[in-house]
Amino acid sequence: MQQTIFERIIAREIPSTIEFEDDRVIAIRDIAPSAPVHVLIIPKRVIRNVDDLAEQDAELIGHVFLVARDLARKYGAVDNGYRIVTNCNEHAGQTVFHLHFHLLAGEPLGRMNSRPPRPSGSTRTMLFEGGLLVIAAIALAAVFNSINPRQIPWVKKEYERTQASQSDLEKYLAVSDTAAQSKPIDVAVNTPTPEPTKTEPAAAKATAAPVASPASEKPMNSFVADPGKVLEIGHDAFVRLMSTGSFHLIDARTPEKYAEGHIASAINIYGGEAQSRIPDIIQAPRDRVILIYCDGGECELSHHVADVLKQFGYGPIFIYTGGWAEWKTKH
Ligand code: AMP
């Protein structure tokens, strides 16, 4: 087996500055000192590291420490202090696999448990970079909002999502059977809309006409107003409510999506612009239920519109949660 560098120093094959030597140990100056005093105390018998020590080595190791103590005294390092350390294997940074003890002294030696620097970016740097990204995102959103009418909401509003119960539906559907007899259900899908008015952008339509009910249907006398009430409904309830023939139907998606296709008789009030459509909204008669849909799922856009309508005392308002995504698969 190849000799360690310390064996060759002990054999005088390699020169070194010997500070102490007896039959069991040798103490030499470290070739690359980490402190003003940096001496290696090396047992002459080859032991790989602390992990290879045997019971009978206890006396030898005791001797190493006494040699170290004496050397520290010789260097006048006792009052200010010194450190004796040994490394075992890779994580400790052992480079010479022949047991040895470092005696360090002559200056403040720092904390022993300091960790090596991270290869890239300290926590502080990462936080700094993360902060910069957040600031950049906020600045971009502010610029976008200042030039774009379809603003990014600063805070995502959490809407109360209440599912319509059977009794809710019975209450509001009380008129449906009668109405359905007098008017067939108009639930055709326009893809694309054949009527020019249905493909007009929402803004143009908004100035042309306020929110309107489908056709010139006369509202049923038995309409039960419930101002501010917003309920979510599924497909069947939505169809049944439409069968009353007396409702406002609102498509809350973007004008572009509305133009591509929408439920017949729906008017377009894009959820992102509901606030700016208030003047149109408040002209709509309050004598019928309001049905709203968007893409389906979370129904954020529908809830935006419902929220505005609510403020002006409209209700009941029903949000069809299947939205356009479900509707087009079923019709
Ligand atoms: P360790 O990193 O714990 O294995 O310690 C090995 C030490 O041996 C290091 O501090 C090296 O600077 C030191 N060393 C390596 N070669 C020599 C040499 N020829 N003479 C004196 N010290 C040496």
mmCIF file of C-alpha atoms and ligand atoms in Angstrom, residues 5-6 9 28-32 38 40 87 93-96 100 102, ligand 1:
data_model
loop_
_atom_site.group_PDB
_atom_site.id
_atom_site.type_symbol
_atom_site.label_atom_id
_atom_site.label_comp_id
_atom_site.label_asym_id
_atom_site.label_seq_id
_atom_site.Cartn_x
_atom_site.Cartn_y
_atom_site.Cartn_z
ATOM 1 C CA ILE A 5 2.952 11.770 3.113
ATOM 2 C CA PHE A 6 3.337 11.786 6.883
ATOM 3 C CA ILE A 9 8.086 12.800 6.606
ATOM 4 C CA ILE A 28 5.637 19.287 12.411
ATOM 5 C CA ARG A 29 4.737 22.741 11.139
ATOM 6 C CA ASP A 30 1.850 22.626 8.681
ATOM 7 C CA ILE A 31 3.013 23.451 5.169
ATOM 8 C CA ALA A 32 -0.034 25.678 4.579
ATOM 9 C CA HIS A 38 -0.301 25.633 13.027
ATOM 10 C CA LEU A 40 0.353 18.843 13.198
ATOM 11 C CA ASN A 87 -10.763 15.732 10.639
ATOM 12 C CA GLY A 93 -12.287 17.805 4.840
ATOM 13 C CA GLN A 94 -9.690 15.179 5.652
ATOM 14 C CA THR A 95 -7.045 15.176 2.918
ATOM 15 C CA VAL A 96 -4.223 13.149 4.463
ATOM 16 C CA HIS A 100 -3.132 13.777 12.870
ATOM 17 C CA HIS A 102 -4.011 20.274 14.210
HETATM 18 P P1 AMP B 1 -6.321 17.419 6.934
HETATM 19 O O1 AMP B 1 -6.916 18.432 6.029
HETATM 20 O O2 AMP B 1 -7.067 17.415 8.208
HETATM 21 O O3 AMP B 1 -6.157 16.130 6.295
HETATM 22 O O4 AMP B 1 -4.891 17.999 7.217
HETATM 23 C C1 AMP B 1 -3.795 17.768 6.411
HETATM 24 C C2 AMP B 1 -2.833 18.857 6.661
HETATM 25 O O5 AMP B 1 -1.594 18.440 6.257
HETATM 26 C C3 AMP B 1 -3.127 20.125 5.906
HETATM 27 O O6 AMP B 1 -3.316 21.201 6.805
HETATM 28 C C4 AMP B 1 -1.945 20.318 5.018
HETATM 29 O O7 AMP B 1 -1.566 21.673 4.873
HETATM 30 C C5 AMP B 1 -0.893 19.554 5.740
HETATM 31 N N1 AMP B 1 0.204 19.057 4.907
HETATM 32 C C6 AMP B 1 0.101 18.410 3.748
HETATM 33 N N2 AMP B 1 1.326 18.124 3.276
HETATM 34 C C7 AMP B 1 2.254 18.560 4.198
HETATM 35 C C8 AMP B 1 3.659 18.578 4.274
HETATM 36 N N3 AMP B 1 4.426 18.036 3.335
HETATM 37 N N4 AMP B 1 4.216 19.161 5.326
HETATM 38 C C9 AMP B 1 3.461 19.719 6.293
HETATM 39 N N5 AMP B 1 2.136 19.763 6.267
HETATM 40 C C10 AMP B 1 1.522 19.176 5.229
#
